[in-house]
Amino acid sequence: MKNSDSFFLTTPIYYVNDMPHIGHAYTTILADVLARYHRARGADTFFLTGVDEHGQKVQQAASSAGITPQEHCDRMVVHFREAWEKLGINYDFFIRTTDQFHIDAVRQVLQNLYDRGEIYQHEYGGYYCVGCERFYTQKELVDGKCPQHLKAPDFIKEKNYFFRMSKYQDWLVDYIQKNPDFIQPESRKNEVLGFLKNPLSDLCISRPKARLSWGIELPFDAEYVTYVWFDALLNYLTAIGYPNDLKRFEHWWPANYHLIGKDIVTTHCVYWPTILKAIGLPLPKTIFAHGWWMIDETKMSKSLKNIVKPLDLVDVYGVDSVRYFLMRDMMLGQDANFSEEIFIKRYNSELANDFGNLASRVVTLIKRNFTAIPEAAQPGNDEIEIQVSARKLPQTTHQLISELRVTEALEGIITFVRSINKYMEVRQPWQLVKTDKTEAGTVLYTALESLRLAATLLEPVMPTKIKELLSILPVDEQKQEFAWGRIKSGATIEQIPILFPRIDKSVKTSAEPPSAPLKKEEPLITIDDFAKVKLTTATVLTVEKVPDATKLLKLTIDLGTEKRQIVAGIAEHYSPEQLIGKTIIVVANLQPVTIRGIKSEGMLLAAKKDGKLTLLSSIDSIEPGAKIS
Ligand code: MSP
């Protein structure tokens, strides 16, 4: 029986057709950070990650490399293990779906479901995207293409085995509504409920061996292997002992968190709960879907050839700052933009300036003016105020972390660090030592103890550097980690190394790997190129939401000489009421496209930065149809 202190969290298992990039690294670091926080609070924690090795993509990659799929997997898995080691990932188990125990367990589950009539054979035709390794219905395609990979999938008709997913539709809707923590954040939950408004079909779980041989053979039909998602999702159970070691399994299940990216919400929030229901197991407590790391507003992915490899960054800037940046810059559930410039800005301002400076300043002043760590002999109002915030900080940080608001937790810690820098500026201990050494000692002790506390809270995010720093700070082991006053007055302190040296943007980092440019060169265009684009002002006449599309609005606009209909991905930023009557700027000579079955005859212009989007308009009022040059 799972007790309240057992904490089981998982990452997706990654396809081995791809090298690990910062998208994969993000989820894995997030899981590692959470696992470290929960271990530190004393929870019995199990952190599972691994690789998804079966399927058409792997079979294709292996055959183009002229090796067997198993050889391909054996080579690729090394990159993931190495990446996680270099990124300081402290997982408890790394599963491979080619592990024999997993294969056996999947076959047992399949046989059981088949025997109970949950799986049946049927002929089916559908659009199959190899990138997603799943079928799409025509309605789900955008302009006939897979919405994730922007490629037209193949139409495939064949006999297959199906899991009776459809019969669980009403139960699932009810479950999601009654368990508000099940899918997080809220926006993803609404997306899933929107998806479930359409009838749910049964889930194809097999491939004929003639088309795909690299999979787990069905126990009840040797001509077929199981479909990649059925095999992959079950890793969350098999890795902790299901179905043969139920004692171990029940210690951990249900999972506290499945961490996933928003690209695999349907498989985790629709397929997975229905599979679990059919098996007869409780559902995970929370499935948390984070946003995407984007480059120039486009999702980072192998197929789009715009990936940033985490290890290239680590080689240049060090593991702790990469971990800090990824955790700090992606807000709960939203997309985040990656660029080396944003990285350096964050690094210089928070790690080099705020945190690094406080550390070297305080230790240097103590060493220069005292033979040992001074006492806080005369705490006044300022010191009492700091102690009050210092007492609250661990509590707020842990609360935010437990709600997966890691960005805000880090913001809180760094704001505290900034307040200590400010306190130093106001109290000027370097001047005070000349007039009142006791008072200067009080200020320096307070700052050093605050630094220790902030460092302790940052340790799960930056384990290497913080460990280095904490090992230099002498503490009273009798006192608790987060208790005020743990630093030992009277003990000597060593000089600390510079933790985060400032990065000078004008100096090109020599270690920057030529194979992985972190920033792409912008191609230049001529005035003639620009003249091809017809930009005009337009007035918004009507606006409606596009059904079942969280991001899309359908607008009718007046171009002065004619009315047009356009579909724009701005629903998360503007409500229809905010737009009606506004003058906007549109590209008027764009080839029409069909989005979700709706014709769009133009494109509106908007500016986007750090997730915030603003429609472009004119400063003074102007008639619709004015040409912009
Ligand atoms: N094998 C499946 C998952 C099976 S889980 C039972 C799969 N693998 S994947 O290699 O494509 O990795 C998907 C996961 O990698 C995403 O859900 C996300 O966690 C992470 N990311 C991949 N690209 C990403 C970004 N650009 N940004 C953030 N994370 C993304 O799907």
XYZ file of C-alpha atoms and ligand atoms in Angstrom:
660
model
C 0.000 0.000 0.000
C 1.403 3.397 -0.983
C 1.994 5.512 2.084
C 1.790 9.274 2.173
C 5.568 9.575 2.186
C 6.299 7.584 -0.946
C 6.857 9.891 -3.882
C 7.035 8.469 -7.403
C 7.704 10.725 -10.358
C 8.452 10.028 -13.995
C 9.628 11.669 -17.194
C 8.485 10.529 -20.623
C 10.722 7.828 -22.024
C 12.527 9.381 -24.971
C 12.662 8.024 -28.502
C 16.119 6.820 -29.383
C 15.961 8.113 -32.943
C 16.943 11.545 -31.665
C 19.951 12.898 -29.774
C 18.980 14.421 -26.434
C 18.294 18.159 -26.793
C 17.326 20.824 -24.290
C 13.629 19.954 -24.685
C 14.331 16.455 -23.341
C 16.820 17.841 -20.848
C 14.233 20.267 -19.478
C 11.745 17.576 -18.439
C 14.503 15.434 -17.004
C 16.087 18.291 -15.030
C 12.641 19.319 -13.765
C 12.087 15.771 -12.508
C 15.550 15.742 -10.946
C 14.967 19.063 -9.178
C 11.615 17.903 -7.812
C 13.093 14.579 -6.723
C 15.907 16.389 -4.898
C 13.486 18.739 -3.102
C 11.275 15.831 -2.049
C 14.227 13.691 -0.945
C 15.510 16.646 1.065
C 12.171 16.951 2.877
C 12.551 13.284 3.815
C 10.130 11.691 1.334
C 10.784 8.174 0.116
C 11.366 9.144 -3.507
C 11.586 7.174 -6.744
C 12.518 8.991 -9.936
C 12.066 7.048 -13.164
C 13.303 7.931 -16.618
C 14.380 5.946 -19.662
C 14.060 5.386 -23.371
C 11.352 4.283 -25.794
C 13.072 1.935 -28.181
C 10.421 0.255 -30.324
C 8.538 1.576 -33.325
C 8.777 2.569 -36.926
C 11.057 5.581 -36.373
C 13.730 3.451 -34.737
C 13.340 0.708 -37.342
C 13.776 3.293 -40.113
C 16.775 4.972 -38.443
C 18.472 1.595 -37.967
C 17.865 0.449 -41.516
C 19.253 3.693 -42.961
C 22.357 3.239 -40.783
C 22.633 -0.379 -42.008
C 22.440 -1.895 -38.511
C 19.849 -3.866 -36.557
C 17.314 -1.938 -34.461
C 18.812 -3.427 -31.294
C 22.299 -2.247 -32.294
C 20.886 1.188 -33.026
C 19.212 1.315 -29.597
C 22.360 0.119 -27.842
C 24.333 2.916 -29.485
C 21.757 5.637 -28.896
C 20.990 4.855 -25.282
C 24.585 5.754 -24.442
C 23.926 9.375 -25.491
C 20.995 9.652 -23.110
C 22.819 8.088 -20.193
C 25.837 10.321 -20.821
C 23.722 13.440 -21.169
C 21.900 12.765 -17.916
C 25.155 12.064 -16.120
C 26.666 15.297 -17.352
C 23.532 17.194 -16.371
C 23.724 15.843 -12.818
C 20.533 13.788 -13.129
C 20.169 11.490 -10.159
C 17.481 9.052 -11.321
C 16.584 5.891 -9.422
C 15.933 3.737 -12.450
C 16.516 4.015 -16.185
C 14.129 1.807 -18.132
C 14.643 0.592 -21.683
C 11.569 -0.809 -23.401
C 13.800 -3.573 -24.768
C 14.474 -4.740 -21.175
C 13.259 -8.337 -20.993
C 11.279 -7.761 -17.776
C 9.362 -4.970 -19.530
C 8.622 -7.075 -22.614
C 7.340 -9.933 -20.451
C 5.183 -7.621 -18.356
C 3.641 -5.901 -21.407
C 2.730 -9.313 -22.865
C 1.126 -10.355 -19.586
C -0.994 -7.198 -19.466
C -2.002 -7.601 -23.114
C -3.039 -11.221 -22.609
C -5.088 -10.290 -19.580
C -6.917 -7.488 -21.424
C -7.478 -9.734 -24.445
C -8.893 -12.527 -22.271
C -11.312 -10.057 -20.730
C -12.536 -8.826 -24.117
C -10.920 -5.393 -23.818
C -8.966 -5.970 -27.044
C -10.466 -7.104 -30.389
C -9.414 -7.362 -34.039
C -10.822 -5.060 -36.726
C -9.984 -3.553 -40.127
C -9.239 0.144 -40.016
C -8.092 3.005 -42.248
C -6.474 6.168 -40.890
C -3.769 8.785 -41.347
C -0.572 7.598 -39.698
C 2.119 10.081 -38.639
C 5.433 8.293 -38.124
C 6.747 11.306 -36.167
C 4.003 10.898 -33.552
C 3.691 7.130 -34.066
C -0.113 7.437 -34.014
C -3.148 7.616 -36.256
C -4.971 10.884 -36.849
C -8.522 11.370 -38.076
C -8.978 13.700 -41.044
C -10.555 16.258 -38.702
C -7.463 16.368 -36.502
C -5.169 17.193 -39.443
C -4.417 20.836 -40.220
C -4.341 21.502 -43.952
C -4.030 17.774 -44.390
C -0.863 17.745 -42.257
C 0.039 16.460 -38.811
C -0.275 19.490 -36.464
C 2.957 18.527 -34.649
C 5.259 17.631 -37.514
C 3.664 19.683 -40.317
C 3.978 16.736 -42.677
C 1.212 14.943 -44.581
C 0.772 11.526 -42.961
C 0.267 8.293 -44.928
C -3.198 6.811 -45.282
C -3.020 3.217 -44.052
C -5.716 0.555 -44.170
C -5.109 -2.745 -42.425
C -6.399 -5.314 -39.947
C -5.298 -4.522 -36.434
C -6.043 -5.058 -32.777
C -7.978 -2.403 -30.901
C -8.376 -1.527 -27.263
C -11.965 -0.614 -26.316
C -11.074 2.925 -25.286
C -14.362 4.465 -26.408
C -16.384 2.774 -23.699
C -14.458 4.712 -21.035
C -15.169 8.167 -22.470
C -17.953 9.225 -20.066
C -16.127 7.778 -17.092
C -12.965 9.708 -18.054
C -14.770 13.051 -18.457
C -16.346 12.551 -15.066
C -13.020 11.574 -13.492
C -11.234 14.631 -14.889
C -13.989 16.922 -13.666
C -14.025 15.403 -10.198
C -10.236 15.384 -9.788
C -8.999 18.903 -10.450
C -5.361 17.950 -9.783
C -5.316 15.112 -12.295
C -4.318 17.204 -15.326
C -2.249 20.314 -14.779
C -2.041 23.127 -15.592
C -5.704 24.074 -15.951
C -5.309 25.054 -19.632
C -4.261 21.485 -20.508
C -7.166 20.051 -18.553
C -9.550 22.229 -20.590
C -7.841 21.133 -23.777
C -8.414 17.473 -22.879
C -12.037 18.098 -21.921
C -12.456 19.907 -25.265
C -10.985 16.893 -27.063
C -13.350 14.603 -25.182
C -16.379 16.514 -26.460
C -15.925 14.591 -29.719
C -16.670 10.885 -29.749
C -13.660 8.853 -28.684
C -12.697 5.984 -30.948
C -11.111 2.702 -29.915
C -7.324 2.669 -29.779
C -5.295 0.780 -32.327
C -2.616 -1.069 -30.344
C -0.939 -3.248 -32.949
C 0.997 -3.279 -36.206
C 1.254 -6.228 -38.559
C 4.824 -7.550 -38.442
C 4.915 -7.259 -42.217
C 4.971 -3.462 -41.792
C 6.673 -3.088 -38.436
C 8.650 -5.863 -36.873
C 10.487 -3.858 -34.223
C 8.068 -4.169 -31.348
C 6.730 -6.514 -28.698
C 4.982 -9.522 -30.200
C 1.327 -9.875 -29.191
C 0.951 -12.926 -26.955
C -2.285 -13.910 -28.728
C -1.205 -13.320 -32.367
C 2.415 -13.814 -33.443
C 1.785 -11.932 -36.714
C 1.516 -8.648 -34.829
C 3.595 -6.454 -32.539
C 2.178 -3.937 -30.103
C 1.841 -0.303 -31.021
C 4.466 1.977 -29.581
C 2.233 3.887 -27.129
C 0.797 0.809 -25.477
C 4.313 -0.515 -24.938
C 5.698 2.878 -23.880
C 3.033 3.966 -21.394
C 3.219 0.675 -19.538
C 6.820 1.479 -18.587
C 5.413 3.530 -15.713
C 4.068 0.285 -14.213
C 6.616 -2.316 -15.259
C 9.598 -0.318 -13.942
C 8.218 -0.522 -10.420
C 7.374 -4.217 -10.536
C 3.965 -4.612 -12.180
C 2.528 -7.266 -12.487
C 4.963 -9.713 -10.894
C 6.240 -7.849 -7.849
C 3.075 -6.310 -6.499
C 4.575 -5.486 -3.114
C 7.155 -3.192 -4.709
C 4.602 -1.881 -7.183
C 2.072 -0.966 -4.532
C 4.694 0.843 -2.520
C 5.041 3.409 -5.342
C 1.844 3.375 -7.389
C -0.067 5.598 -8.099
C 2.589 7.968 -9.410
C 2.603 11.399 -7.836
C 3.665 13.050 -11.085
C 3.976 12.086 -14.691
C 5.908 15.040 -16.119
C 5.383 15.431 -19.845
C 5.616 18.033 -22.595
C 2.411 19.387 -24.072
C 2.990 17.377 -27.265
C 1.987 14.144 -25.562
C -1.048 15.274 -23.605
C -3.624 13.157 -25.472
C -1.656 9.953 -25.119
C -1.107 10.550 -21.389
C -4.420 12.110 -20.418
C -6.766 10.042 -22.607
C -5.100 6.779 -23.674
C -3.274 6.143 -20.416
C -6.129 6.623 -17.909
C -8.427 4.411 -19.978
C -5.765 1.689 -20.201
C -5.295 1.871 -16.428
C -9.044 1.736 -15.876
C -9.301 -1.369 -18.054
C -6.435 -3.014 -16.146
C -8.163 -2.059 -12.899
C -5.517 0.246 -11.461
C -5.841 3.681 -9.862
C -4.778 6.686 -11.955
C -1.643 8.776 -11.370
C -2.272 11.692 -9.035
C -1.091 14.371 -11.468
C -0.076 14.526 -15.083
C 1.757 17.790 -15.546
C 2.327 19.070 -19.077
C 4.896 21.801 -19.537
C 5.299 24.016 -22.590
C 7.894 23.821 -25.335
C 11.313 25.278 -25.671
C 11.177 27.304 -28.836
C 13.817 28.768 -31.087
C 12.661 31.813 -32.989
C 9.073 30.957 -32.069
C 9.366 27.407 -33.487
C 9.409 24.225 -31.418
C 12.846 22.767 -31.079
C 12.874 19.366 -32.723
C 15.052 17.096 -34.765
C 12.757 17.203 -37.772
C 12.988 21.008 -37.874
C 16.809 20.861 -37.454
C 16.866 23.637 -34.865
C 17.962 21.751 -31.795
C 20.281 22.984 -29.078
C 22.216 20.165 -27.488
C 22.368 20.517 -23.719
C 25.886 19.202 -23.499
C 27.225 21.863 -25.845
C 25.823 24.459 -23.477
C 27.169 22.654 -20.432
C 30.641 22.562 -21.987
C 30.557 26.317 -22.451
C 28.719 27.565 -19.372
C 28.743 24.754 -16.814
C 26.024 22.385 -15.688
C 24.620 24.447 -12.815
C 23.915 27.554 -14.818
C 22.219 25.520 -17.573
C 20.008 23.801 -15.000
C 19.246 27.143 -13.345
C 18.360 28.824 -16.617
C 16.026 26.054 -17.796
C 14.218 25.972 -14.463
C 14.076 29.749 -14.165
C 12.901 30.684 -17.631
C 9.975 28.389 -18.317
C 6.793 29.546 -16.591
C 4.357 26.889 -15.520
C 2.716 25.440 -18.598
C 3.871 28.157 -21.009
C 6.321 28.015 -23.912
C 9.731 29.593 -23.463
C 12.132 30.954 -26.004
C 15.696 29.797 -25.982
C 18.514 31.994 -27.159
C 22.066 32.321 -25.998
C 21.439 36.020 -25.448
C 18.545 35.403 -23.019
C 20.664 32.775 -21.283
C 23.615 35.156 -20.800
C 21.372 37.961 -19.573
C 19.785 35.744 -16.942
C 23.151 34.294 -15.941
C 24.860 37.663 -15.576
C 22.056 39.309 -13.694
C 21.045 36.581 -11.246
C 23.948 34.178 -10.919
C 26.975 36.405 -11.468
C 25.578 39.646 -10.012
C 22.981 38.842 -7.389
C 24.117 35.501 -6.009
C 27.799 35.277 -6.945
C 28.567 38.827 -5.846
C 26.881 38.424 -2.490
C 28.900 35.276 -1.832
C 32.303 36.702 -2.727
C 31.633 40.075 -1.126
C 30.562 38.733 2.255
C 33.311 36.141 2.533
C 36.003 38.591 1.370
C 34.888 41.232 3.911
C 34.888 38.714 6.746
C 38.323 37.420 5.816
C 39.732 40.913 5.400
C 38.404 42.342 8.678
C 37.970 39.450 11.105
C 40.061 36.505 12.157
C 36.949 34.291 12.356
C 33.242 34.480 11.542
C 31.836 37.312 13.699
C 28.757 37.106 15.874
C 25.445 38.823 15.218
C 25.851 40.562 18.559
C 23.528 43.515 18.054
C 20.579 42.545 15.829
C 18.459 45.634 15.169
C 15.275 46.169 13.148
C 16.902 45.405 9.799
C 18.318 42.132 11.064
C 15.039 41.090 12.657
C 13.238 41.835 9.396
C 15.735 39.670 7.484
C 15.329 36.850 9.980
C 11.558 36.969 9.526
C 11.878 36.694 5.717
C 14.540 34.015 6.087
C 12.198 31.939 8.232
C 9.378 32.258 5.709
C 11.486 31.555 2.634
C 11.914 27.753 2.971
C 8.205 27.348 3.567
C 7.172 29.440 0.546
C 9.797 27.784 -1.629
C 8.622 24.296 -0.719
C 4.989 25.248 -1.209
C 5.723 26.654 -4.694
C 7.803 23.610 -5.608
C 5.035 21.297 -4.463
C 2.741 23.178 -6.868
C 5.399 22.863 -9.621
C 5.857 26.638 -9.686
C 9.614 26.293 -9.897
C 10.155 29.593 -11.713
C 8.365 31.469 -8.987
C 10.216 29.565 -6.274
C 13.531 30.646 -7.830
C 12.266 34.181 -8.240
C 11.476 34.235 -4.503
C 14.964 33.028 -3.557
C 16.706 35.485 -5.842
C 14.523 38.357 -4.585
C 15.650 37.462 -1.071
C 19.298 37.460 -2.226
C 18.757 40.871 -3.841
C 17.306 42.215 -0.596
C 20.480 41.111 1.206
C 22.639 42.891 -1.368
C 20.543 45.979 -0.770
C 20.959 45.593 2.988
C 24.738 45.457 2.477
C 24.573 48.636 0.371
C 22.595 50.434 3.061
C 24.630 49.209 6.040
C 28.029 49.410 4.322
C 29.938 46.996 6.567
C 33.207 47.989 4.802
C 32.773 51.491 6.335
C 31.253 50.275 9.587
C 34.333 48.218 10.466
C 36.242 51.472 10.835
C 33.833 52.873 13.445
C 31.908 49.974 14.988
C 33.362 46.519 14.478
C 30.645 44.763 16.507
C 27.945 46.303 14.347
C 29.883 45.418 11.168
C 30.150 41.849 12.476
C 26.384 41.729 12.995
C 25.775 42.852 9.404
C 28.273 40.361 7.951
C 26.965 37.466 10.010
C 23.403 38.272 8.936
C 24.437 38.429 5.278
C 26.454 35.212 5.470
C 23.660 33.303 7.172
C 21.191 34.612 4.571
C 23.543 33.470 1.817
C 23.749 29.993 3.363
C 20.001 29.740 3.560
C 19.483 30.857 -0.059
C 22.218 28.455 -1.162
C 20.604 25.543 0.671
C 17.332 26.256 -1.101
C 19.090 26.479 -4.453
C 20.988 23.220 -4.039
C 18.461 20.953 -5.829
C 18.714 23.203 -8.885
C 22.499 23.760 -8.844
C 23.858 20.787 -6.893
C 27.515 21.030 -7.931
C 28.346 24.694 -7.313
C 26.176 24.980 -4.245
C 27.725 21.915 -2.679
C 31.114 23.539 -3.272
C 29.941 26.725 -1.574
C 28.210 25.009 1.344
C 31.256 22.872 2.047
C 33.187 26.066 2.806
C 30.622 27.510 5.202
C 31.186 26.181 8.757
C 27.894 25.244 10.419
C 26.589 24.010 13.714
C 25.471 20.480 12.820
C 23.104 20.420 15.816
C 20.943 23.053 14.179
C 18.482 22.216 11.426
C 19.210 23.092 7.828
C 16.649 25.845 7.592
C 16.979 27.138 11.152
C 18.343 30.664 11.473
C 21.812 30.854 13.010
C 23.333 27.628 11.692
C 26.551 29.352 10.600
C 29.103 28.955 13.392
C 30.406 32.218 14.801
C 34.042 31.926 15.841
C 34.885 29.369 13.139
C 37.340 30.273 10.429
C 36.240 30.509 6.848
C 38.140 29.843 3.645
C 38.079 32.190 0.682
C 35.541 30.950 -1.848
C 36.276 30.645 -5.550
C 34.322 32.865 -7.962
C 31.191 30.802 -8.408
C 29.736 32.378 -11.533
C 32.233 34.508 -13.442
C 30.509 37.201 -15.516
C 30.114 36.419 -19.193
C 31.244 39.260 -21.396
C 28.902 39.148 -24.374
C 31.386 40.820 -26.687
C 33.909 38.035 -26.107
C 33.030 34.972 -28.144
C 33.321 31.930 -25.935
C 36.153 29.902 -27.364
C 34.562 26.598 -26.441
C 31.516 27.362 -28.549
C 31.154 24.253 -30.658
C 31.123 24.946 -34.380
C 28.845 21.955 -35.003
C 26.043 23.429 -32.940
C 25.698 27.165 -33.494
C 23.559 28.419 -30.658
C 22.176 31.240 -32.750
C 21.201 31.095 -36.385
C 22.367 33.748 -38.895
C 19.446 35.870 -40.188
C 19.260 35.906 -44.009
C 19.061 39.458 -45.474
C 16.315 40.426 -47.929
C 16.287 43.172 -50.577
C 13.767 46.029 -50.836
C 12.258 44.154 -53.807
C 11.660 41.123 -51.613
C 9.889 43.325 -49.093
C 7.805 45.047 -51.795
C 6.215 41.709 -52.649
C 4.349 41.784 -49.337
C 1.131 43.814 -49.481
C 0.494 45.217 -46.017
C -2.743 47.126 -45.390
C -4.827 48.395 -42.520
C -8.105 46.609 -41.821
C -10.994 47.020 -39.408
C -12.147 44.038 -37.376
C -15.884 43.480 -37.927
C -16.710 40.188 -36.192
C -14.740 37.681 -34.112
C -15.610 34.153 -33.013
C -13.723 31.369 -31.303
C -12.910 28.361 -33.475
C -14.590 25.326 -31.846
C -12.169 22.872 -30.190
C -9.124 25.040 -30.861
C -7.849 26.850 -27.796
C -5.608 29.182 -29.771
C -7.704 30.119 -32.817
C -10.068 32.998 -33.538
C -12.011 33.520 -36.769
C -12.222 37.198 -37.767
C -14.065 39.019 -40.531
C -12.221 42.161 -41.502
C -12.920 45.151 -43.696
C -10.110 45.948 -46.120
C -11.786 49.093 -47.451
C -12.581 47.555 -50.823
C -13.684 44.121 -49.664
C -14.429 41.979 -46.628
C -12.287 38.959 -45.779
C -12.180 36.112 -43.315
C -8.968 35.215 -41.484
C -8.053 32.668 -38.834
C -5.453 33.784 -36.294
C -3.734 32.008 -33.388
C -4.397 34.765 -30.855
C -7.241 33.372 -28.740
C -4.998 32.991 -25.705
C -4.098 36.675 -25.837
C -7.288 38.492 -26.965
C -10.972 37.947 -26.348
C -13.378 38.615 -29.265
C -14.730 41.735 -27.478
C -11.261 43.279 -27.299
C -10.851 43.078 -31.050
C -14.144 44.187 -32.597
C -13.822 47.661 -34.141
C -10.008 47.756 -33.861
C -7.752 48.695 -36.760
C -5.109 46.072 -37.390
C -2.414 45.429 -39.965
C -2.717 42.482 -42.309
C -0.769 40.806 -45.076
C -3.373 41.072 -47.834
C -1.732 39.100 -50.640
C -1.069 35.853 -48.810
C -2.187 32.662 -50.515
C -5.393 31.481 -48.743
C -5.059 28.433 -46.505
C -7.582 26.216 -44.717
C -7.104 25.978 -40.968
C -9.305 23.470 -39.110
C -11.621 23.426 -42.117
C -11.961 27.242 -42.161
C -10.608 29.314 -45.038
C -8.148 32.009 -43.990
C -7.490 34.761 -46.529
C -4.692 36.785 -45.026
C -2.587 37.107 -41.903
C -2.629 39.713 -39.187
C 0.583 41.135 -37.776
C 1.477 40.750 -34.134
C 4.598 41.130 -32.038
C 5.599 38.459 -29.544
C 8.216 38.469 -26.835
C 8.653 36.296 -23.742
C 5.252 34.735 -24.356
C 3.416 38.112 -24.534
C 1.658 38.885 -27.811
C 0.470 42.322 -29.017
C -1.395 43.058 -32.217
C 0.206 45.715 -34.378
C -1.905 48.758 -35.068
C -1.488 52.417 -36.075
C -0.788 55.295 -33.693
C -3.381 57.617 -35.277
C -6.766 56.481 -36.533
C -6.758 55.525 -40.208
C -9.289 54.154 -42.691
C -9.202 50.441 -43.555
C -7.349 49.625 -46.777
C -4.461 52.088 -46.263
C -1.315 50.699 -47.879
C 1.669 50.281 -45.566
C 5.015 50.947 -47.138
N 8.501 8.278 -26.564
C 7.501 9.247 -26.411
C 7.081 9.381 -24.968
C 6.585 8.131 -24.349
S 6.238 8.339 -22.658
C 5.435 6.983 -22.202
C 8.024 10.602 -26.893
N 9.350 10.747 -26.905
S 10.156 12.055 -27.373
O 11.527 11.675 -27.472
O 9.564 12.639 -28.529
O 10.122 12.985 -26.163
C 9.009 13.685 -25.840
C 9.260 14.575 -24.636
O 10.485 15.318 -24.743
C 8.220 15.669 -24.558
O 7.014 15.292 -24.058
C 8.930 16.639 -23.686
O 8.913 16.161 -22.396
C 10.315 16.617 -24.261
N 10.448 17.582 -25.361
C 10.805 17.307 -26.655
N 10.894 18.478 -27.343
C 10.606 19.511 -26.543
C 10.744 20.916 -26.629
N 11.099 21.549 -27.714
N 10.534 21.634 -25.492
C 10.260 21.041 -24.294
N 10.150 19.734 -24.184
C 10.045 18.931 -25.309
O 7.227 11.454 -27.194
